[in-house]
Short mmCIF file of C-alpha atoms and ligand atoms in Angstrom, two decimals:
data_model
loop_
_atom_site.label_atom_id
_atom_site.label_comp_id
_atom_site.label_asym_id
_atom_site.label_seq_id
_atom_site.Cartn_x
_atom_site.Cartn_y
_atom_site.Cartn_z
CA UNK W 20 -0.18 0.04 -0.03
CA UNK W 21 1.54 3.47 -1.02
CA UNK W 22 1.87 5.67 2.06
CA UNK W 23 -0.67 8.62 1.70
CA UNK W 24 1.03 11.73 2.39
CA UNK W 25 -0.66 15.09 2.87
CA UNK W 26 -0.16 17.56 0.17
CA UNK W 27 2.04 20.34 1.46
CA UNK W 28 0.78 23.74 1.38
CA UNK W 29 3.80 26.16 0.94
CA UNK W 30 3.07 29.93 1.13
CA UNK W 31 4.57 32.49 -0.95
CA UNK W 32 6.42 35.39 -0.01
CA UNK W 33 4.28 38.55 0.27
CA UNK W 34 5.68 40.21 -2.91
CA UNK W 35 4.46 36.98 -4.69
CA UNK W 36 1.41 36.00 -3.00
CA UNK W 37 -2.20 36.61 -4.13
CA UNK W 38 -4.33 35.95 -7.02
CA UNK W 39 -2.52 36.73 -10.41
CA UNK W 40 -3.97 35.91 -13.95
CA UNK W 41 -1.36 34.97 -16.68
CA UNK W 42 0.39 38.20 -17.76
CA UNK W 43 -0.65 39.59 -21.22
CA UNK W 44 2.85 38.85 -22.49
CA UNK W 45 2.73 35.40 -21.52
CA UNK W 46 -0.77 35.10 -22.91
CA UNK W 47 -0.07 36.11 -26.23
CA UNK W 48 3.17 34.38 -26.47
CA UNK W 49 1.42 31.21 -25.46
CA UNK W 50 -1.40 31.84 -28.14
CA UNK W 51 1.02 32.41 -30.70
CA UNK W 52 2.67 29.20 -30.19
CA UNK W 53 -0.57 27.15 -30.07
CA UNK W 54 -1.68 28.89 -33.58
CA UNK W 55 1.60 28.41 -34.87
CA UNK W 56 1.58 24.72 -33.67
CA UNK W 57 -1.99 24.58 -35.57
CA UNK W 58 -0.28 25.73 -38.95
CA UNK W 59 -2.07 29.22 -38.79
CA UNK W 60 -0.33 32.29 -40.16
CA UNK W 61 0.40 34.63 -37.13
CA UNK W 62 2.39 38.27 -37.50
CA UNK W 63 4.35 38.40 -34.45
CA UNK W 64 4.56 41.93 -33.67
CA UNK W 65 4.69 41.01 -30.03
CA UNK W 66 8.05 39.69 -29.51
CA UNK W 67 11.10 42.04 -29.12
CA UNK W 68 14.28 40.19 -29.72
CA UNK W 69 17.14 41.22 -32.24
CA UNK W 70 17.71 38.23 -34.24
CA UNK W 71 20.72 38.79 -36.29
CA UNK W 72 23.31 36.06 -36.35
CA UNK W 73 26.51 36.22 -33.73
CA UNK W 74 29.29 37.96 -35.39
CA UNK W 75 31.88 35.43 -36.45
CA UNK W 76 34.78 37.07 -34.38
CA UNK W 77 32.49 36.83 -31.09
CA UNK W 78 31.70 33.55 -31.78
CA UNK W 79 35.23 32.54 -32.19
CA UNK W 80 36.12 34.39 -28.90
CA UNK W 81 33.53 32.65 -27.16
CA UNK W 82 34.68 29.27 -28.28
CA UNK W 83 38.56 29.86 -27.70
CA UNK W 84 37.55 30.63 -24.16
CA UNK W 85 35.48 27.38 -23.73
CA UNK W 86 38.06 26.17 -21.14
CA UNK W 87 37.76 29.16 -19.06
CA UNK W 88 35.92 27.64 -16.17
CA UNK W 89 36.97 29.26 -13.07
CA UNK W 90 34.85 31.76 -11.07
CA UNK W 91 35.85 35.37 -11.89
CA UNK W 92 35.63 38.71 -10.10
CA UNK W 93 31.84 39.79 -9.75
CA UNK W 94 32.86 43.31 -10.98
CA UNK W 95 34.06 41.49 -14.05
CA UNK W 96 37.58 40.85 -15.23
CA UNK W 97 39.66 44.19 -15.42
CA UNK W 98 40.31 44.05 -18.96
CA UNK W 99 36.69 43.81 -19.91
CA UNK W 100 36.05 46.67 -17.46
CA UNK W 101 38.55 48.80 -19.28
CA UNK W 102 37.16 47.87 -22.62
CA UNK W 103 33.80 48.66 -21.65
CA UNK W 104 34.87 51.90 -20.14
CA UNK W 105 36.73 53.22 -23.33
CA UNK W 106 33.66 52.07 -25.48
CA UNK W 107 31.40 53.87 -23.84
CA UNK W 108 33.63 57.14 -23.84
CA UNK W 109 34.14 56.80 -27.62
CA UNK W 110 30.77 55.75 -28.65
CA UNK W 111 28.09 56.34 -26.27
CA UNK W 112 28.98 59.78 -24.89
CA UNK W 113 29.43 58.47 -21.53
CA UNK W 114 32.77 59.63 -19.67
CA UNK W 115 33.53 56.57 -18.07
CA UNK W 116 36.41 55.09 -16.19
CA UNK W 117 37.16 51.35 -15.43
CA UNK W 118 36.70 51.53 -11.77
CA UNK W 119 33.06 52.57 -12.21
CA UNK W 120 32.02 49.65 -14.53
CA UNK W 121 30.39 46.22 -13.43
CA UNK W 122 29.23 43.44 -15.91
CA UNK W 123 26.42 40.93 -14.83
CA UNK W 124 24.34 38.27 -16.45
CA UNK W 125 22.15 40.90 -18.32
CA UNK W 126 21.27 44.49 -17.70
CA UNK W 127 17.85 42.99 -15.96
CA UNK W 128 19.86 41.80 -12.69
CA UNK W 129 21.80 44.97 -12.94
CA UNK W 130 18.57 47.12 -12.84
CA UNK W 131 17.22 45.05 -9.93
CA UNK W 132 20.27 44.88 -7.82
CA UNK W 133 20.79 48.79 -8.23
CA UNK W 134 17.06 49.11 -6.92
CA UNK W 135 17.74 46.88 -4.07
CA UNK W 136 21.07 48.70 -3.01
CA UNK W 137 19.15 52.16 -2.78
CA UNK W 138 16.65 53.48 -0.50
CA UNK W 139 13.70 55.37 -1.99
CA UNK W 140 10.71 55.12 -3.84
CA UNK W 141 10.72 54.14 -7.79
CA UNK W 142 9.77 56.81 -10.42
CA UNK W 143 8.48 55.66 -13.88
CA UNK W 144 7.73 57.30 -16.93
CA UNK W 145 4.41 56.05 -18.68
CA UNK W 146 4.63 53.93 -20.47
CA UNK W 147 8.11 52.06 -19.34
CA UNK W 148 9.58 48.50 -20.13
CA UNK W 149 7.73 45.75 -18.49
CA UNK W 150 10.14 44.93 -15.93
CA UNK W 151 11.01 47.84 -14.20
CA UNK W 152 7.54 48.03 -11.94
CA UNK W 153 7.62 44.30 -11.23
CA UNK W 154 11.18 44.53 -9.96
CA UNK W 155 10.12 47.44 -7.78
CA UNK W 156 7.26 45.20 -6.52
CA UNK W 157 9.52 42.25 -5.93
CA UNK W 158 11.35 44.58 -3.60
CA UNK W 159 8.14 46.05 -1.91
CA UNK W 160 8.95 49.33 -3.01
CA UNK W 161 6.23 51.87 -4.03
CA UNK W 162 6.17 52.92 -7.74
CA UNK W 163 4.99 56.24 -8.86
CA UNK W 164 4.11 56.51 -12.54
CA UNK W 165 4.67 60.06 -14.36
CA UNK W 166 1.29 60.33 -16.20
CA UNK W 167 1.43 61.07 -19.85
CA UNK W 168 -1.15 60.99 -22.74
CA UNK W 169 -1.33 59.46 -26.02
CA UNK W 170 -2.48 63.09 -27.28
CA UNK W 171 0.98 64.31 -27.08
CA UNK W 172 2.78 61.03 -27.81
CA UNK W 173 3.41 60.33 -24.23
CA UNK W 174 6.04 62.77 -23.97
CA UNK W 175 7.87 62.97 -20.74
CA UNK W 176 8.01 66.51 -19.47
CA UNK W 177 10.11 68.10 -16.56
CA UNK W 178 6.92 69.47 -14.91
CA UNK W 179 5.25 65.95 -14.66
CA UNK W 180 8.40 64.63 -13.36
CA UNK W 181 8.38 67.33 -10.75
CA UNK W 182 4.71 66.76 -9.77
CA UNK W 183 5.28 63.11 -9.57
CA UNK W 184 8.36 63.36 -7.35
CA UNK W 185 6.54 65.75 -5.14
CA UNK W 186 3.86 63.09 -4.22
CA UNK W 187 6.42 60.88 -2.66
CA UNK W 188 7.25 61.55 0.62
CA UNK W 189 10.47 59.81 0.86
CA UNK W 190 13.65 62.06 0.66
CA UNK W 191 15.40 59.83 -2.04
CA UNK W 192 14.06 58.64 -5.43
CA UNK W 193 15.07 56.34 -8.20
CA UNK W 194 14.01 57.45 -11.62
CA UNK W 195 14.45 54.93 -14.36
CA UNK W 196 14.98 56.27 -17.85
CA UNK W 197 15.01 54.54 -21.09
CA UNK W 198 16.11 56.05 -24.22
CA UNK W 199 15.87 54.94 -27.01
CA UNK W 200 12.35 53.59 -25.32
CA UNK W 201 10.96 50.44 -25.28
CA UNK W 202 7.98 50.57 -25.91
CA UNK W 203 7.71 54.01 -27.95
CA UNK W 204 11.02 54.02 -29.87
CA UNK W 205 11.49 57.71 -28.80
CA UNK W 206 14.47 59.23 -27.45
CA UNK W 207 14.99 61.98 -24.77
CA UNK W 208 16.31 65.02 -26.32
CA UNK W 209 19.36 66.82 -24.75
CA UNK W 210 17.44 69.88 -23.43
CA UNK W 211 15.01 67.82 -21.78
CA UNK W 212 17.67 65.59 -20.27
CA UNK W 213 19.33 68.58 -18.90
CA UNK W 214 16.00 69.68 -17.34
CA UNK W 215 15.43 66.47 -15.75
CA UNK W 216 18.99 66.39 -14.55
CA UNK W 217 18.26 69.73 -12.79
CA UNK W 218 15.20 68.23 -11.05
CA UNK W 219 16.83 65.00 -9.95
CA UNK W 220 19.79 66.99 -8.30
CA UNK W 221 17.30 69.39 -6.60
CA UNK W 222 15.29 66.35 -5.27
CA UNK W 223 17.92 63.74 -4.24
CA UNK W 224 16.90 61.43 -7.20
CA UNK W 225 19.21 58.95 -8.58
CA UNK W 226 18.96 57.97 -12.38
CA UNK W 227 19.29 54.47 -13.78
CA UNK W 228 19.47 55.24 -17.15
CA UNK W 229 18.53 52.27 -19.33
CA UNK W 230 20.40 52.88 -22.66
CA UNK W 231 20.49 49.35 -24.10
CA UNK W 232 19.22 50.51 -27.37
CA UNK W 233 21.49 53.48 -27.77
CA UNK W 234 23.27 51.80 -30.62
CA UNK W 235 20.36 51.03 -32.52
CA UNK W 236 19.42 54.76 -32.76
CA UNK W 237 18.09 55.65 -36.11
CA UNK W 238 19.80 58.10 -38.41
CA UNK W 239 17.73 61.13 -37.77
CA UNK W 240 18.37 61.35 -34.13
CA UNK W 241 21.69 60.84 -32.09
CA UNK W 242 21.82 59.24 -28.87
CA UNK W 243 22.73 61.47 -25.80
CA UNK W 244 23.31 60.06 -22.37
CA UNK W 245 22.03 61.80 -19.30
CA UNK W 246 25.21 61.15 -17.46
CA UNK W 247 26.53 64.06 -19.53
CA UNK W 248 24.34 66.30 -17.57
CA UNK W 249 24.39 64.29 -14.26
CA UNK W 250 27.56 62.36 -13.93
CA UNK W 251 27.42 62.16 -10.06
CA UNK W 252 23.66 60.96 -10.11
CA UNK W 253 23.48 58.55 -12.85
CA UNK W 254 23.87 54.76 -13.56
CA UNK W 255 24.02 54.16 -17.13
CA UNK W 256 22.98 50.39 -18.12
CA UNK W 257 23.41 48.62 -21.20
CA UNK W 258 24.77 45.33 -22.58
CA UNK W 259 25.07 43.13 -25.71
CA UNK W 260 21.39 42.07 -26.15
CA UNK W 261 20.07 44.54 -28.59
CA UNK W 262 22.89 45.90 -31.02
CA UNK W 263 24.66 42.48 -31.12
CA UNK W 264 21.66 40.45 -30.93
CA UNK W 265 23.15 38.48 -27.89
CA UNK W 266 20.37 38.38 -25.49
CA UNK W 267 20.79 34.73 -24.44
CA UNK W 268 24.47 35.23 -23.82
CA UNK W 269 23.54 37.23 -20.87
CA UNK W 270 26.03 40.14 -20.63
CA UNK W 271 24.75 43.43 -19.10
CA UNK W 272 27.00 46.34 -18.11
CA UNK W 273 26.64 49.19 -15.81
CA UNK W 274 28.57 52.55 -14.99
CA UNK W 275 27.98 53.93 -11.65
CA UNK W 276 27.90 57.38 -10.92
CA UNK W 277 31.35 59.32 -10.30
CA UNK W 278 32.45 60.24 -6.94
CA UNK W 279 32.61 58.52 -3.52
CA UNK W 280 28.91 58.10 -3.50
CA UNK W 281 29.04 56.05 -6.67
CA UNK W 282 31.89 53.72 -5.32
CA UNK W 283 29.86 53.23 -2.36
CA UNK W 284 26.74 52.17 -4.42
CA UNK W 285 28.94 49.98 -6.84
CA UNK W 286 30.18 48.32 -3.72
CA UNK W 287 26.46 47.74 -2.35
CA UNK W 288 25.84 46.06 -5.96
CA UNK W 289 28.95 43.99 -6.17
CA UNK W 290 27.66 42.61 -2.60
CA UNK W 291 24.34 41.59 -4.08
CA UNK W 292 26.01 40.15 -7.31
CA UNK W 293 28.29 38.18 -5.01
CA UNK W 294 25.47 36.57 -3.29
CA UNK W 295 23.27 36.16 -6.13
CA UNK W 296 24.98 35.40 -9.46
CA UNK W 297 28.82 35.45 -8.39
CA UNK W 298 30.15 36.47 -12.07
CA UNK W 299 29.27 36.39 -15.72
CA UNK W 300 29.93 33.19 -17.35
CA UNK W 301 33.84 33.31 -17.77
CA UNK W 302 33.58 32.43 -21.67
CA UNK W 303 31.17 35.14 -22.14
CA UNK W 304 33.30 37.70 -20.38
CA UNK W 305 36.10 36.92 -22.83
CA UNK W 306 33.71 37.15 -25.73
CA UNK W 307 32.43 40.57 -24.57
CA UNK W 308 36.29 41.29 -24.80
CA UNK W 309 35.80 41.07 -28.28
CA UNK W 310 32.44 42.62 -28.85
CA UNK W 311 33.63 46.02 -26.93
CA UNK W 312 37.17 45.78 -28.25
CA UNK W 313 36.88 48.79 -30.95
CA UNK W 314 37.08 46.32 -33.90
CA UNK W 315 35.85 48.25 -37.21
CA UNK W 316 34.44 44.91 -38.43
CA UNK W 317 32.24 44.39 -35.54
CA UNK W 318 31.43 48.32 -35.21
CA UNK W 319 30.27 47.87 -38.94
CA UNK W 320 28.33 44.72 -38.13
CA UNK W 321 26.44 47.05 -35.23
CA UNK W 322 25.84 49.88 -37.89
CA UNK W 323 24.32 47.38 -40.61
CA UNK W 324 22.04 45.67 -37.94
CA UNK W 325 20.80 48.84 -36.81
CA UNK W 326 20.18 50.06 -40.33
CA UNK W 327 18.19 47.08 -40.93
CA UNK W 328 16.27 47.48 -37.88
CA UNK W 329 15.79 51.15 -38.63
CA UNK W 330 14.42 50.15 -42.22
CA UNK W 331 12.06 47.73 -40.78
CA UNK W 332 10.80 49.72 -38.11
CA UNK W 333 10.35 52.93 -40.03
CA UNK W 334 8.61 50.76 -42.87
CA UNK W 335 5.88 49.91 -40.29
CA UNK W 336 5.61 53.13 -38.76
CA UNK W 337 4.96 54.65 -42.32
CA UNK W 338 2.48 52.03 -43.12
CA UNK W 339 0.44 53.10 -39.67
CA UNK W 340 0.81 56.45 -40.83
CA UNK W 341 -0.92 55.65 -44.03
CA UNK W 342 -3.80 54.10 -42.08
CA UNK W 343 -3.87 57.13 -39.85
CA UNK W 344 -3.18 55.41 -36.92
CA UNK W 345 -1.49 57.81 -34.27
CA UNK W 346 2.05 56.83 -33.64
CA UNK W 347 5.06 58.72 -32.56
CA UNK W 348 7.86 58.37 -35.11
CA UNK W 349 10.25 55.95 -33.80
CA UNK W 350 13.90 57.04 -33.21
CA UNK W 351 15.76 54.36 -32.28
CA UNK W 352 15.21 50.43 -31.53
CA UNK W 353 12.91 48.28 -33.04
CA UNK W 354 9.49 49.17 -31.43
CA UNK W 355 6.33 51.41 -32.02
CA UNK W 356 3.55 52.24 -29.68
CA UNK W 357 0.30 53.23 -31.62
CA UNK W 358 -2.86 54.29 -30.02
CA UNK W 359 -6.52 53.58 -31.28
CA UNK W 360 -8.38 55.72 -28.93
CA UNK W 361 -9.72 57.52 -31.92
CA UNK W 362 -11.75 54.19 -32.62
CA UNK W 363 -13.21 53.79 -29.05
CA UNK W 364 -16.72 53.66 -30.01
CA UNK W 365 -16.43 51.40 -32.66
CA UNK W 366 -14.25 49.15 -30.78
CA UNK W 367 -16.57 49.36 -27.85
CA UNK W 368 -19.53 47.90 -30.03
CA UNK W 369 -17.24 44.79 -30.60
CA UNK W 370 -16.70 44.58 -26.70
CA UNK W 371 -13.32 45.89 -26.92
CA UNK W 372 -12.86 48.37 -23.79
CA UNK W 373 -9.28 47.91 -22.94
CA UNK W 374 -5.72 47.46 -24.68
CA UNK W 375 -5.77 43.94 -23.28
CA UNK W 376 -9.14 43.44 -25.11
CA UNK W 377 -7.60 44.94 -28.30
CA UNK W 378 -4.48 42.68 -28.33
CA UNK W 379 -6.71 39.63 -27.93
CA UNK W 380 -9.11 40.88 -30.66
CA UNK W 381 -5.99 41.45 -33.16
CA UNK W 382 -4.62 38.29 -32.53
CA UNK W 383 -7.74 36.26 -32.40
CA UNK W 384 -9.17 37.77 -35.62
CA UNK W 385 -6.49 39.34 -37.58
CA UNK W 386 -3.63 37.30 -36.56
CA UNK W 387 -1.50 40.06 -35.54
CA UNK W 388 0.55 39.48 -32.11
CA UNK W 389 1.15 42.92 -30.11
CA UNK W 390 1.38 43.44 -26.50
CA UNK W 391 -1.17 45.78 -24.70
CA UNK W 392 -0.20 49.11 -23.29
CA UNK W 393 -1.22 47.80 -19.78
CA UNK W 394 2.07 45.65 -19.87
CA UNK W 395 3.92 49.15 -19.96
CA UNK W 396 2.03 50.78 -17.00
CA UNK W 397 -0.75 52.47 -19.35
CA UNK W 398 -4.28 52.83 -18.05
CA UNK W 399 -6.22 49.71 -19.13
CA UNK W 400 -8.75 51.94 -20.99
CA UNK W 401 -6.01 53.67 -23.11
CA UNK W 402 -5.95 51.58 -26.43
CA UNK W 403 -2.21 51.67 -27.02
CA UNK W 404 -0.38 48.66 -28.27
CA UNK W 405 3.41 47.99 -28.49
CA UNK W 406 4.48 46.42 -31.89
CA UNK W 407 7.91 45.22 -32.46
CA UNK W 408 9.64 44.77 -35.73
CA UNK W 409 12.49 42.70 -34.68
CA UNK W 410 10.70 39.13 -35.18
CA UNK W 411 8.70 39.24 -38.27
CA UNK W 412 10.36 37.91 -41.74
CA UNK W 413 13.19 36.75 -39.21
CA UNK W 414 11.16 33.98 -37.18
CA UNK W 415 14.26 31.43 -37.68
CA UNK W 416 17.76 31.78 -37.98
CA UNK W 417 17.91 31.07 -41.58
CA UNK W 418 15.54 33.90 -42.39
CA UNK W 419 17.70 36.25 -40.55
CA UNK W 420 20.92 35.06 -42.33
CA UNK W 421 19.27 35.26 -45.69
CA UNK W 422 18.13 38.66 -45.36
CA UNK W 423 21.41 39.95 -44.37
CA UNK W 424 22.96 38.15 -47.22
CA UNK W 425 20.41 39.52 -49.60
CA UNK W 426 21.53 43.10 -48.16
CA UNK W 427 25.25 42.31 -48.54
CA UNK W 428 24.49 41.10 -51.97
CA UNK W 429 23.56 44.84 -52.85
CA UNK W 430 19.61 45.14 -52.12
CA UNK W 431 19.49 48.19 -50.25
CA UNK W 432 17.60 48.60 -46.83
CA UNK W 433 14.64 50.06 -48.25
CA UNK W 434 14.16 47.76 -51.22
CA UNK W 435 14.92 44.72 -48.74
CA UNK W 436 11.84 45.55 -46.59
CA UNK W 437 9.58 46.68 -49.52
CA UNK W 438 10.23 43.50 -51.45
CA UNK W 439 11.49 40.52 -49.11
CA UNK W 440 9.25 41.06 -46.00
CA UNK W 441 6.08 39.25 -46.71
CA UNK W 442 5.14 38.93 -42.96
CA UNK W 443 5.53 42.85 -42.41
CA UNK W 444 3.09 43.51 -45.56
CA UNK W 445 0.65 40.99 -44.24
CA UNK W 446 0.56 42.54 -40.97
CA UNK W 447 -0.15 46.14 -42.48
CA UNK W 448 -2.60 44.44 -44.78
CA UNK W 449 -4.35 43.04 -41.74
CA UNK W 450 -4.40 46.15 -39.98
CA UNK W 451 -6.19 47.78 -42.98
CA UNK W 452 -8.85 45.23 -42.78
CA UNK W 453 -9.07 45.63 -39.04
CA UNK W 454 -9.96 49.18 -39.31
CA UNK W 455 -12.05 48.56 -42.29
CA UNK W 456 -14.16 46.08 -40.08
CA UNK W 457 -14.76 48.92 -37.63
CA UNK W 458 -16.72 51.01 -40.31
CA UNK W 459 -18.75 48.14 -41.21
C1 LIG O 709 14.52 48.42 -22.06
C2 LIG O 709 15.08 47.27 -21.85
N1 LIG O 709 15.72 47.28 -20.97
C3 LIG O 709 16.59 46.05 -20.57
C4 LIG O 709 16.39 44.81 -21.26
C5 LIG O 709 17.05 43.72 -20.59
O1 LIG O 709 18.20 43.37 -21.40
P1 LIG O 709 19.21 42.12 -20.91
O2 LIG O 709 19.29 41.25 -21.95
O3 LIG O 709 20.41 42.81 -20.71
O4 LIG O 709 18.84 41.66 -19.63
C6 LIG O 709 15.45 44.85 -22.25
C7 LIG O 709 15.15 43.70 -23.18
O5 LIG O 709 13.98 43.27 -23.58
C8 LIG O 709 14.71 46.01 -22.70
O6 LIG O 709 13.92 46.12 -23.54
#
């Protein structure tokens, strides 16, 4: 007779307890997989991952260091910290020095560790990337969202920042900025950054400046780092996931603020990293040394990938504009954030009242996967969606390599997008049909 044991009931930690429905991101990804498995065509504008091939020199460096198996310093190997500092100084407009650099398995754990290391409430622009608010919640830290509206393309203003900080009773705050932005693709202009820096200095607000899309900025807008205006109060974050398509290799970097306070903060993060992840995988650190090594071939590859991201993203934006869908022009990265509030009445007639409803409807009826604005902190009733151009027509590695080869054979980026992107074209056709269905 098997022994009957009672089923244990383990209680979750308070930050994770309570009823939670499946997140919209998980829901969309799960549904897309199911429908692909059923042989359906789905235009996946919901998934944001840069998918160009690993650069051969970086792959060779990883393989050459496969035997590097010892633990390394939590801060990273000194030569990599130096390479990162030089790279950021030369190409990213950040006046960096090696002793302020830390590397970690992705910028995501670094964002978490810096929030964990600091006292104070978290202040977030609206909309902002999906993980910032949940990370703060895991740390039981209040989050203040800076309100913004689709009417002015969700622009962040100094006044709105000031008003939001004033609501928090804390004497210290953490502001997370992200330029170029996921989800809007917009960048923060230098005069705005200068204004934000002034407010932050006056209110004892530390900036976590997530600049992971900096090297994917589009031709019409150069990237500027807020650290130029606020070096003593800015942590700059980045990594290899976006401009070199190496998300799964897990290499993130951060550059701590200048001065003694910056060093103290960095030491606190090293303590957290030492207890949580120990170090970045050794072969990945050596491969990163090549990635940050100022090699003209790799810099050329970064520029080439970014040009293609730009062409694909701007093409999608132009397509939305032709349909009169309000959407800020993306300035970097591969995201767009269109708004459908203008169709509110017609959508309500189809029982679509929230961005979650809208994302589900587009997927279920029109085969377009997107993410609802709620995933980015937008109010449920604001009918905004995040679209990503990074996945369509590059659904597998062979397609990504083939597009790159076509481009290298002389097909310019515009022609490549126009003539060799059937899924992007299909998505735009379905957006047109969806809007037409609202007038029936
Ligand atoms: C705005 C933003 N920050 C950070 C990350 C995380 O990147 P990493 O792979 O370095 O953890 C992402 C990834 O999607 C992102 O979009």
